[in-house]
Amino acid sequence: MNAKTTAPLTAATSAAPASWRRAVVNHPSWFPVVASALLLILLFAGAQVKFGSFVTPGVLSSLFVDNAYLIILACGMTLVIITGGIDLSVGAVMAFSGIIAANLLQNGVNPTLVIPLMLINGALFGLMIGVLVQYFNVQPFIASLAGMFLARGLAHVFAPRQIAVNNAAVLSLNNHKFRFGDWYFTGTVIIALVIVLITAWLLARTRLGRTVYAIGGSESSAKLMGLPVARTKVLVYVISGTCAGIAGLVFTAYASSGYSLHGVGTELDTIAAVVIGGTLLTGGSGYIFGSLLGVLVYGVIKTVINFAGADQAWTRISVGVLLLAFVVVQRAIVARASRR
Amino acid sequence: MDVAPIVEVLGAHLRFTGDVALDDVDFRMFPGEVHSLMGENGAGKSTLIKAMTGALRLDAGTMRLDGKVVSFSGPAAALHAGISTVYQEVDLLPNLSVAENIMLGREPRRFGHIDWALMRSEAVKALAVMGIDVDPRSPLSSHSLATQQLVAIARAISRDVRVLILDEPTSSLDQDEVSELFRIIRELKARGVAILFVSHFLEQVYEICDRITVLRNGKLIGEYKTTEMLRIDLVQKMLGSDSANLTVIEAREQSPAGPGGRKAVVAARGLGRRGATLPTDLDIFEGELLGVAGLLGSGRSELARLLSGVDISDTGVLTVHGRRRHFRQPRQALREGIAYSTESRKVEGIVAELSVRENITLALQADRGWIRRIPRARQDELSVSWIEALDIRPADAERRAGVLSGGNQQKVLLARLLALAPRVLILDEPTRGIDIGAKVEIQRLIGDLAANGMSVVFISAELEEVLRVGHRILVLRDREIVAVLDPDAVTFEMLLAIVAKADGDD
């Protein structure tokens, strides 16, 4: 599904052991991605053994449908984290975009106008954070925290109560199921996968992507190499904000409402998924494909807890433990790399 | 000279938060010529280079390229104009592949996206020019520093380069790699490229350079033809001195046995660290002021860092007060009474945001552990007494340390170490970049400390100062001690000759 980013790995794995070794040496940044892929397989296998009928087309399909918004957020977040930044605003911006959309749709505004407005809204929040980070030297944590409070607050001012969405076109994004036997997917899943492909292509095959990695490697070196550091840093936050706007649309369709308290804490779930997917929190290394795996790991854990009938608090605990484990692994990798 | 210079900098002036980094410096480069910029630490070499490549902006002065006044908005603009630079610290991206590091910023594109295959083959071509064979897909961090340095050079010369700036390109290269680099430099020179070669290895400068510009303390000392400049004169111009009429005299090397009857506080036997200090024998005696002389890159700071536990030795034995010690952290050395003051006052020394009082009590507090806080009254008492004893001005313990002059910052650092009551004090260039009055005061102070029984190791780039202050003088060259001298028995000229290794010259 994501041939471009996986190309280096598949190219190497198809050949002899010698090239295997070279692949391992040449692509240490794929280790954590492989680790989360193995983890995902392990989770599936474990759940299948425990519950008997876990790995079914229905469960797998709903995994994508239920987490489409998170996949979109994770794509934008991956870019930001690779530059060494962080974007805490995405959950709130998603909710705010949803509120605007629900409000406008309720007043009969055409979705073809509402949807671009949501994206622009997200992009503007991203622009604000990016400018604060780049030109006012505000730490990404603080700048995006400010963005988060602003978006959450504005959402509440805009509409303190939940607004139901009745627009058929928007709702059909989530409700209309394209079925293939027992498999199905929805408009929201298509949107999420398109975003995955676009951001993966951006990272792997464009100068923007290379500059994103370069900034994460060493911002001062990237500057001395004459790369457009300032422009790129602002741009990743704009992309992340736009993703939050798109996620707002997807989430509105999913929840069939707009509400100022939608997606509280989503930014942290997103960061957790990205880190579990193998992106280094210190920047410089990571893949969109890994983040997709990270979201799926998160989703599977949630489903497993549901199946077991346990409290959803256990999802947080499991994700917390995984996050810790992955961060420790990352530290070990970084420590090994810097010893050389 | 009938050829017009390709690069010309006139009246360059730049200050960093109060310190003058460049003061009315002129500099020029000619096509097809290798030019060297020489000077000690803090002379302004790197600053001048950064100003020429658009990484820093001059406060005053102009730069001309091909006779036209230019002002680069950033490194990208300088690159575009044909000025390629390899910076002192390998400024590449360890997280990316070798190919990306060479091609970044001008990746070949096809149908709007990067053509990886073409990018790798271009990178291989650039590497082949350098005579190195590495997998372009491999991450840069998997290679040695030397290879990384060669990759940085490959990046610089793989584009249309008219002016090539190499800031210490040879610091981690071995002999073969250096000769390979020189072969490439000569090729580029034949193609009419103007090359700036900065190195603290005098032999290399004399081998490859046609012209030398000397800077000292941000000021231009002069521009000379290499063939018309004796090595010893060059060193003298770099280090600064008014003595003229230098003659090379064979130095009387003395045995390192110290003043009779006195106990060695610190004794090193074969102490060394790979790549930094060759195995060294050294004694430091009680109440002795040991001066250390040597050029930049001679290993003078590295030796100090080894003795004080900042760096960990990998060979030899260190004995302190008759007991064997192997320091892994500065803290362990401090426990033995060995205190070290770094040469980079701003980066590793003074905490600019804290007050003078907090700076003075910092090390003592760290020594006690953070739970046993030094009572405020004791802190005040301590800082006031040290401010008085060292004559720190302004005599205000609550002033932010960052606003003090360089000399007073140095005194604050000294006070911090002295508050620990050390028995051995290792000072790495304590007088660099401070005015002459403060310099003399610090020298006097160090003399007093030694007279009271403290052992002081005094490292300085200024030979005259070492000669005047030291009871014994250690000369370092190429990472080893080459002579231990009695300052009463040597003249400035003799010391200079040993430091500069004048043999093989003239």
Short mmCIF file of N, CA and C in Angstrom, two decimals, chain B residues 274-409:
data_model
loop_
_atom_site.label_atom_id
_atom_site.label_comp_id
_atom_site.label_asym_id
_atom_site.label_seq_id
_atom_site.Cartn_x
_atom_site.Cartn_y
_atom_site.Cartn_z
N ARG B 274 44.36 7.84 23.05
CA ARG B 274 44.48 7.68 21.61
C ARG B 274 43.90 8.90 20.88
N GLY B 275 44.67 9.40 19.90
CA GLY B 275 44.19 10.50 19.08
C GLY B 275 44.27 11.86 19.75
N ALA B 276 44.71 11.92 21.02
CA ALA B 276 44.76 13.22 21.69
C ALA B 276 46.13 13.49 22.31
N THR B 277 46.62 12.54 23.09
CA THR B 277 47.90 12.73 23.77
C THR B 277 48.71 11.45 23.65
N LEU B 278 49.95 11.58 23.22
CA LEU B 278 50.85 10.42 23.18
C LEU B 278 51.28 10.13 24.62
N PRO B 279 51.64 8.87 24.90
CA PRO B 279 52.05 8.53 26.27
C PRO B 279 53.07 9.53 26.82
N THR B 280 52.77 10.06 27.98
CA THR B 280 53.53 11.18 28.52
C THR B 280 54.01 10.89 29.94
N ASP B 281 55.25 11.26 30.23
CA ASP B 281 55.74 11.25 31.61
C ASP B 281 55.77 12.68 32.11
N LEU B 282 55.25 12.88 33.31
CA LEU B 282 55.17 14.25 33.80
C LEU B 282 55.06 14.25 35.33
N ASP B 283 55.81 15.18 35.98
CA ASP B 283 55.66 15.37 37.41
C ASP B 283 55.24 16.80 37.67
N ILE B 284 54.31 16.96 38.59
CA ILE B 284 53.97 18.31 39.04
C ILE B 284 54.31 18.38 40.51
N PHE B 285 55.18 19.33 40.88
CA PHE B 285 55.67 19.42 42.25
C PHE B 285 54.86 20.40 43.07
N GLU B 286 54.96 20.21 44.37
CA GLU B 286 54.26 21.07 45.32
C GLU B 286 54.73 22.52 45.17
N GLY B 287 53.80 23.43 45.16
CA GLY B 287 54.15 24.85 45.11
C GLY B 287 54.83 25.28 43.84
N GLU B 288 54.65 24.50 42.80
CA GLU B 288 55.33 24.80 41.55
C GLU B 288 54.38 25.46 40.56
N LEU B 289 54.91 26.35 39.76
CA LEU B 289 54.14 26.96 38.70
C LEU B 289 54.68 26.42 37.39
N LEU B 290 53.94 25.50 36.81
CA LEU B 290 54.42 24.81 35.61
C LEU B 290 53.79 25.48 34.39
N GLY B 291 54.63 26.09 33.59
CA GLY B 291 54.12 26.73 32.38
C GLY B 291 54.07 25.73 31.25
N VAL B 292 53.01 25.76 30.46
CA VAL B 292 52.91 24.85 29.32
C VAL B 292 52.82 25.68 28.05
N ALA B 293 53.76 25.45 27.12
CA ALA B 293 53.78 26.18 25.86
C ALA B 293 53.56 25.20 24.72
N GLY B 294 52.96 25.68 23.67
CA GLY B 294 52.73 24.85 22.50
C GLY B 294 51.73 25.55 21.61
N LEU B 295 51.76 25.19 20.33
CA LEU B 295 50.83 25.82 19.40
C LEU B 295 49.46 25.17 19.53
N LEU B 296 48.50 25.81 18.90
CA LEU B 296 47.18 25.22 18.80
C LEU B 296 47.32 23.86 18.12
N GLY B 297 46.73 22.84 18.70
CA GLY B 297 46.82 21.52 18.09
C GLY B 297 48.02 20.73 18.57
N SER B 298 48.81 21.32 19.47
CA SER B 298 49.99 20.61 19.97
C SER B 298 49.60 19.60 21.04
N GLY B 299 48.37 19.69 21.52
CA GLY B 299 47.90 18.76 22.55
C GLY B 299 47.96 19.36 23.93
N ARG B 300 48.10 20.68 24.02
CA ARG B 300 48.23 21.32 25.33
C ARG B 300 46.94 21.22 26.14
N SER B 301 45.78 21.46 25.48
CA SER B 301 44.52 21.35 26.21
C SER B 301 44.19 19.91 26.51
N GLU B 302 44.52 19.05 25.57
CA GLU B 302 44.21 17.63 25.74
C GLU B 302 44.95 17.06 26.95
N LEU B 303 46.19 17.49 27.17
CA LEU B 303 46.95 17.03 28.32
C LEU B 303 46.27 17.47 29.62
N ALA B 304 45.82 18.74 29.62
CA ALA B 304 45.16 19.27 30.81
C ALA B 304 43.88 18.51 31.10
N ARG B 305 43.16 18.19 30.04
CA ARG B 305 41.89 17.48 30.22
C ARG B 305 42.13 16.06 30.75
N LEU B 306 43.25 15.49 30.36
CA LEU B 306 43.59 14.15 30.81
C LEU B 306 43.95 14.15 32.30
N LEU B 307 44.72 15.17 32.70
CA LEU B 307 45.16 15.24 34.09
C LEU B 307 44.00 15.51 35.03
N SER B 308 42.96 16.18 34.52
CA SER B 308 41.89 16.60 35.41
C SER B 308 40.65 15.74 35.28
N GLY B 309 40.76 14.62 34.55
CA GLY B 309 39.65 13.69 34.51
C GLY B 309 38.52 14.09 33.58
N VAL B 310 38.71 15.15 32.79
CA VAL B 310 37.66 15.53 31.83
C VAL B 310 37.63 14.49 30.71
N ASP B 311 38.81 14.11 30.23
CA ASP B 311 38.92 13.00 29.30
C ASP B 311 39.51 11.81 30.05
N ILE B 312 39.20 10.63 29.58
CA ILE B 312 39.66 9.43 30.27
C ILE B 312 40.89 8.88 29.55
N SER B 313 41.96 8.62 30.29
CA SER B 313 43.19 8.11 29.69
C SER B 313 42.99 6.66 29.29
N ASP B 314 43.67 6.23 28.23
CA ASP B 314 43.61 4.80 27.91
C ASP B 314 44.96 4.11 28.02
N THR B 315 46.02 4.87 28.30
CA THR B 315 47.28 4.22 28.61
C THR B 315 47.90 4.89 29.83
N GLY B 316 48.83 4.18 30.46
CA GLY B 316 49.66 4.80 31.48
C GLY B 316 49.02 4.87 32.86
N VAL B 317 49.81 5.42 33.78
CA VAL B 317 49.45 5.45 35.19
C VAL B 317 49.52 6.88 35.68
N LEU B 318 48.56 7.24 36.50
CA LEU B 318 48.58 8.55 37.12
C LEU B 318 48.64 8.35 38.63
N THR B 319 49.62 8.99 39.27
CA THR B 319 49.75 8.88 40.71
C THR B 319 49.52 10.24 41.34
N VAL B 320 48.61 10.30 42.30
CA VAL B 320 48.34 11.56 42.99
C VAL B 320 48.61 11.33 44.47
N HIS B 321 49.47 12.15 45.05
CA HIS B 321 49.89 12.00 46.44
C HIS B 321 50.34 10.57 46.72
N GLY B 322 51.06 9.99 45.76
CA GLY B 322 51.62 8.67 45.97
C GLY B 322 50.66 7.51 45.76
N ARG B 323 49.41 7.81 45.46
CA ARG B 323 48.46 6.72 45.22
C ARG B 323 48.03 6.71 43.76
N ARG B 324 47.88 5.50 43.22
CA ARG B 324 47.46 5.38 41.82
C ARG B 324 46.00 5.76 41.66
N ARG B 325 45.74 6.51 40.62
CA ARG B 325 44.36 6.96 40.38
C ARG B 325 44.04 6.80 38.90
N HIS B 326 42.79 6.49 38.62
CA HIS B 326 42.34 6.50 37.24
C HIS B 326 41.04 7.29 37.20
N PHE B 327 41.15 8.54 36.73
CA PHE B 327 39.98 9.42 36.76
C PHE B 327 39.05 9.11 35.60
N ARG B 328 37.77 8.97 35.93
CA ARG B 328 36.76 8.79 34.88
C ARG B 328 35.87 10.02 34.76
N GLN B 329 35.90 10.85 35.78
CA GLN B 329 35.10 12.07 35.76
C GLN B 329 35.90 13.18 36.43
N PRO B 330 35.62 14.45 36.06
CA PRO B 330 36.32 15.56 36.72
C PRO B 330 36.09 15.53 38.23
N ARG B 331 34.92 15.04 38.64
CA ARG B 331 34.58 14.99 40.06
C ARG B 331 35.61 14.20 40.88
N GLN B 332 36.08 13.09 40.27
CA GLN B 332 37.06 12.27 40.98
C GLN B 332 38.37 13.03 41.14
N ALA B 333 38.74 13.79 40.10
CA ALA B 333 39.97 14.58 40.17
C ALA B 333 39.82 15.67 41.22
N LEU B 334 38.62 16.26 41.27
CA LEU B 334 38.37 17.31 42.26
C LEU B 334 38.53 16.78 43.68
N ARG B 335 38.07 15.56 43.91
CA ARG B 335 38.20 14.95 45.24
C ARG B 335 39.66 14.83 45.66
N GLU B 336 40.53 14.69 44.65
CA GLU B 336 41.96 14.60 44.92
C GLU B 336 42.61 15.98 44.95
N GLY B 337 41.78 17.00 44.82
CA GLY B 337 42.30 18.35 44.88
C GLY B 337 42.83 18.90 43.56
N ILE B 338 42.43 18.26 42.44
CA ILE B 338 42.87 18.77 41.14
C ILE B 338 41.71 19.51 40.48
N ALA B 339 41.86 20.80 40.30
CA ALA B 339 40.80 21.61 39.71
C ALA B 339 41.24 22.10 38.34
N TYR B 340 40.29 22.13 37.41
CA TYR B 340 40.62 22.47 36.02
C TYR B 340 39.75 23.63 35.56
N SER B 341 40.38 24.59 34.92
CA SER B 341 39.63 25.71 34.35
C SER B 341 39.75 25.63 32.83
N THR B 342 38.61 25.57 32.17
CA THR B 342 38.60 25.32 30.74
C THR B 342 39.05 26.53 29.92
N GLU B 343 39.50 26.26 28.70
CA GLU B 343 39.91 27.36 27.83
C GLU B 343 38.69 28.07 27.23
N SER B 344 37.57 27.33 27.11
CA SER B 344 36.40 28.01 26.54
C SER B 344 35.51 28.52 27.66
N ARG B 345 35.89 29.69 28.14
CA ARG B 345 35.26 30.32 29.28
C ARG B 345 33.75 30.47 29.08
N LYS B 346 33.38 30.88 27.87
CA LYS B 346 31.98 31.20 27.63
C LYS B 346 31.13 29.95 27.56
N VAL B 347 31.68 28.89 26.91
CA VAL B 347 30.85 27.71 26.65
C VAL B 347 30.86 26.75 27.83
N GLU B 348 32.03 26.51 28.37
CA GLU B 348 32.13 25.47 29.39
C GLU B 348 32.36 26.02 30.79
N GLY B 349 32.48 27.32 30.91
CA GLY B 349 32.86 27.87 32.20
C GLY B 349 31.77 28.66 32.88
N ILE B 350 31.70 29.93 32.53
CA ILE B 350 30.82 30.84 33.25
C ILE B 350 29.36 30.55 32.91
N VAL B 351 28.48 30.61 33.90
CA VAL B 351 27.04 30.50 33.63
C VAL B 351 26.50 31.92 33.59
N ALA B 352 26.34 32.45 32.39
CA ALA B 352 26.07 33.87 32.20
C ALA B 352 24.78 34.32 32.88
N GLU B 353 23.82 33.40 32.99
CA GLU B 353 22.51 33.78 33.52
C GLU B 353 22.51 33.90 35.05
N LEU B 354 23.50 33.27 35.68
CA LEU B 354 23.53 33.29 37.14
C LEU B 354 24.32 34.49 37.64
N SER B 355 24.13 34.82 38.90
CA SER B 355 24.83 35.96 39.48
C SER B 355 26.28 35.56 39.80
N VAL B 356 27.10 36.55 40.06
CA VAL B 356 28.49 36.31 40.42
C VAL B 356 28.56 35.40 41.64
N ARG B 357 27.70 35.67 42.63
CA ARG B 357 27.68 34.84 43.85
C ARG B 357 27.39 33.38 43.50
N GLU B 358 26.36 33.19 42.69
CA GLU B 358 25.99 31.82 42.35
C GLU B 358 27.09 31.12 41.55
N ASN B 359 27.74 31.89 40.68
CA ASN B 359 28.84 31.31 39.92
C ASN B 359 30.00 30.90 40.82
N ILE B 360 30.29 31.72 41.80
CA ILE B 360 31.43 31.43 42.68
C ILE B 360 31.13 30.20 43.54
N THR B 361 29.91 30.09 44.02
CA THR B 361 29.60 28.99 44.95
C THR B 361 29.18 27.71 44.24
N LEU B 362 29.11 27.77 42.90
CA LEU B 362 28.58 26.65 42.12
C LEU B 362 29.33 25.34 42.38
N ALA B 363 30.66 25.39 42.26
CA ALA B 363 31.44 24.16 42.38
C ALA B 363 31.41 23.63 43.81
N LEU B 364 31.44 24.54 44.76
CA LEU B 364 31.43 24.14 46.17
C LEU B 364 30.11 23.45 46.50
N GLN B 365 29.03 24.05 45.99
CA GLN B 365 27.70 23.46 46.21
C GLN B 365 27.63 22.07 45.57
N ALA B 366 28.14 21.97 44.36
CA ALA B 366 28.12 20.68 43.67
C ALA B 366 28.90 19.65 44.46
N ASP B 367 29.99 20.09 45.08
CA ASP B 367 30.83 19.20 45.86
C ASP B 367 30.09 18.70 47.10
N ARG B 368 29.29 19.59 47.70
CA ARG B 368 28.56 19.20 48.92
C ARG B 368 27.34 18.34 48.59
N GLY B 369 26.91 18.39 47.34
CA GLY B 369 25.66 17.69 47.01
C GLY B 369 24.54 18.68 47.17
N TRP B 370 23.47 18.49 46.41
CA TRP B 370 22.43 19.52 46.37
C TRP B 370 21.56 19.54 47.61
N ILE B 371 21.64 18.52 48.43
CA ILE B 371 20.78 18.51 49.62
C ILE B 371 21.33 19.45 50.69
N ARG B 372 22.64 19.42 50.85
CA ARG B 372 23.23 20.27 51.89
C ARG B 372 23.53 21.63 51.29
N ARG B 373 22.49 22.41 51.18
CA ARG B 373 22.60 23.73 50.57
C ARG B 373 23.51 24.63 51.42
N ILE B 374 24.36 25.37 50.72
CA ILE B 374 25.20 26.32 51.45
C ILE B 374 24.30 27.46 51.94
N PRO B 375 24.31 27.75 53.25
CA PRO B 375 23.44 28.82 53.76
C PRO B 375 23.74 30.13 53.05
N ARG B 376 22.70 30.93 52.85
CA ARG B 376 22.85 32.16 52.12
C ARG B 376 23.92 33.07 52.75
N ALA B 377 23.94 33.12 54.08
CA ALA B 377 24.91 33.98 54.75
C ALA B 377 26.33 33.56 54.39
N ARG B 378 26.55 32.23 54.35
CA ARG B 378 27.87 31.70 54.00
C ARG B 378 28.19 32.02 52.54
N GLN B 379 27.18 31.91 51.67
CA GLN B 379 27.38 32.24 50.26
C GLN B 379 27.82 33.69 50.10
N ASP B 380 27.10 34.57 50.83
CA ASP B 380 27.43 36.00 50.74
C ASP B 380 28.86 36.25 51.21
N GLU B 381 29.16 35.61 52.34
CA GLU B 381 30.48 35.79 52.94
C GLU B 381 31.56 35.33 51.96
N LEU B 382 31.33 34.13 51.40
CA LEU B 382 32.29 33.56 50.44
C LEU B 382 32.49 34.49 49.24
N SER B 383 31.38 34.89 48.65
CA SER B 383 31.52 35.65 47.41
C SER B 383 32.13 37.02 47.69
N VAL B 384 31.74 37.64 48.80
CA VAL B 384 32.32 38.95 49.11
C VAL B 384 33.82 38.83 49.32
N SER B 385 34.23 37.78 50.05
CA SER B 385 35.67 37.66 50.32
C SER B 385 36.45 37.37 49.03
N TRP B 386 35.87 36.56 48.15
CA TRP B 386 36.59 36.28 46.90
C TRP B 386 36.59 37.48 45.97
N ILE B 387 35.47 38.21 45.96
CA ILE B 387 35.42 39.41 45.12
C ILE B 387 36.50 40.38 45.56
N GLU B 388 36.66 40.47 46.88
CA GLU B 388 37.68 41.36 47.43
C GLU B 388 39.09 40.83 47.12
N ALA B 389 39.28 39.54 47.39
CA ALA B 389 40.61 38.95 47.22
C ALA B 389 41.08 39.03 45.77
N LEU B 390 40.20 38.82 44.84
CA LEU B 390 40.59 38.81 43.43
C LEU B 390 40.32 40.15 42.76
N ASP B 391 39.74 41.08 43.53
CA ASP B 391 39.43 42.40 42.99
C ASP B 391 38.52 42.29 41.76
N ILE B 392 37.42 41.59 41.92
CA ILE B 392 36.46 41.46 40.82
C ILE B 392 35.64 42.74 40.74
N ARG B 393 35.54 43.27 39.53
CA ARG B 393 34.80 44.52 39.36
C ARG B 393 33.69 44.36 38.35
N PRO B 394 32.52 44.94 38.53
CA PRO B 394 32.11 45.66 39.73
C PRO B 394 31.96 44.71 40.92
N ALA B 395 32.23 45.25 42.11
CA ALA B 395 32.21 44.42 43.31
C ALA B 395 30.77 44.21 43.75
N ASP B 396 29.99 43.57 42.90
CA ASP B 396 28.58 43.35 43.19
C ASP B 396 28.27 41.88 43.00
N ALA B 397 28.06 41.18 44.11
CA ALA B 397 27.89 39.74 44.06
C ALA B 397 26.61 39.34 43.35
N GLU B 398 25.65 40.26 43.25
CA GLU B 398 24.36 39.90 42.67
C GLU B 398 24.27 40.25 41.18
N ARG B 399 25.33 40.81 40.63
CA ARG B 399 25.35 41.16 39.21
C ARG B 399 25.34 39.88 38.38
N ARG B 400 24.66 39.92 37.23
CA ARG B 400 24.67 38.77 36.33
C ARG B 400 26.09 38.57 35.79
N ALA B 401 26.63 37.35 35.87
CA ALA B 401 28.02 37.11 35.48
C ALA B 401 28.24 37.42 34.00
N GLY B 402 27.19 37.26 33.20
CA GLY B 402 27.33 37.47 31.75
C GLY B 402 27.69 38.89 31.37
N VAL B 403 27.38 39.87 32.22
CA VAL B 403 27.64 41.26 31.84
C VAL B 403 29.05 41.70 32.24
N LEU B 404 29.77 40.87 32.96
CA LEU B 404 31.14 41.23 33.36
C LEU B 404 32.08 41.18 32.16
N SER B 405 33.18 41.89 32.26
CA SER B 405 34.18 41.83 31.19
C SER B 405 34.88 40.47 31.24
N GLY B 406 35.57 40.13 30.15
CA GLY B 406 36.24 38.83 30.07
C GLY B 406 37.18 38.58 31.24
N GLY B 407 37.96 39.59 31.60
CA GLY B 407 38.92 39.42 32.68
C GLY B 407 38.24 39.13 34.00
N ASN B 408 37.13 39.83 34.25
CA ASN B 408 36.43 39.62 35.52
C ASN B 408 35.70 38.29 35.53
N GLN B 409 35.20 37.87 34.37
CA GLN B 409 34.60 36.54 34.28
C GLN B 409 35.64 35.48 34.63
#
